[in-house]
Amino acid sequence: KTPNLGKKSLTEIKDVLASKGLSLGMRLDNWPPASLRADDRFAYRSR
């Protein structure tokens, strides 16, 4: 859990994402891009 992240905050984040056609946990095609350095791709996946 993330401290100080209440249900209202999470709802607000979800609303902003939805207004942009996004959602939490969604998969993005072609991400990370091949142009990203290999060590950067590893750091992204380990989060």
Short mmCIF file of C-alpha atoms in Angstrom, two decimals:
data_model
loop_
_atom_site.label_atom_id
_atom_site.label_comp_id
_atom_site.label_asym_id
_atom_site.label_seq_id
_atom_site.Cartn_x
_atom_site.Cartn_y
_atom_site.Cartn_z
CA LYS A 1 0.00 0.00 0.00
CA THR A 2 1.00 3.57 -0.59
CA PRO A 3 0.76 5.73 2.53
CA ASN A 4 -1.58 8.73 2.37
CA LEU A 5 -3.30 7.50 -0.79
CA GLY A 6 -6.94 7.34 0.13
CA LYS A 7 -9.90 6.01 -1.81
CA LYS A 8 -10.86 9.52 -2.92
CA SER A 9 -7.36 10.20 -4.26
CA LEU A 10 -7.33 6.91 -6.14
CA THR A 11 -10.75 7.65 -7.61
CA GLU A 12 -9.55 11.07 -8.75
CA ILE A 13 -6.48 9.52 -10.40
CA LYS A 14 -8.65 6.94 -12.15
CA ASP A 15 -11.01 9.70 -13.36
CA VAL A 16 -8.14 11.72 -14.85
CA LEU A 17 -6.71 8.64 -16.55
CA ALA A 18 -10.15 7.67 -17.90
CA SER A 19 -10.62 11.17 -19.35
CA LYS A 20 -7.48 10.51 -21.41
CA GLY A 21 -8.50 7.00 -22.45
CA LEU A 22 -6.12 5.35 -19.97
CA SER A 23 -6.48 3.13 -16.90
CA LEU A 24 -4.32 1.72 -14.13
CA GLY A 25 -2.65 -1.58 -15.00
CA MET A 26 -3.24 -1.29 -18.73
CA ARG A 27 -0.78 -2.83 -21.18
CA LEU A 28 0.70 -0.56 -23.81
CA ASP A 29 1.68 -2.00 -27.18
CA ASN A 30 5.31 -1.41 -28.11
CA TRP A 31 6.31 -0.36 -24.59
CA PRO A 32 9.04 0.04 -23.71
CA PRO A 33 10.19 1.28 -27.13
CA ALA A 34 13.16 -0.42 -28.76
CA SER A 35 14.99 2.91 -28.76
CA LEU A 36 15.14 2.80 -24.95
CA ARG A 37 18.52 1.62 -23.71
CA ALA A 38 18.65 -1.98 -22.46
CA ASP A 39 19.48 -0.95 -18.87
CA ASP A 40 16.52 1.46 -18.87
CA ARG A 41 14.18 -1.33 -20.03
CA PHE A 42 15.40 -3.52 -17.16
CA ALA A 43 14.78 -0.73 -14.63
CA TYR A 44 11.25 -0.23 -15.99
CA ARG A 45 10.36 -3.93 -15.74
CA SER A 46 11.70 -4.30 -12.20
CA ARG A 47 9.33 -1.67 -10.79
#
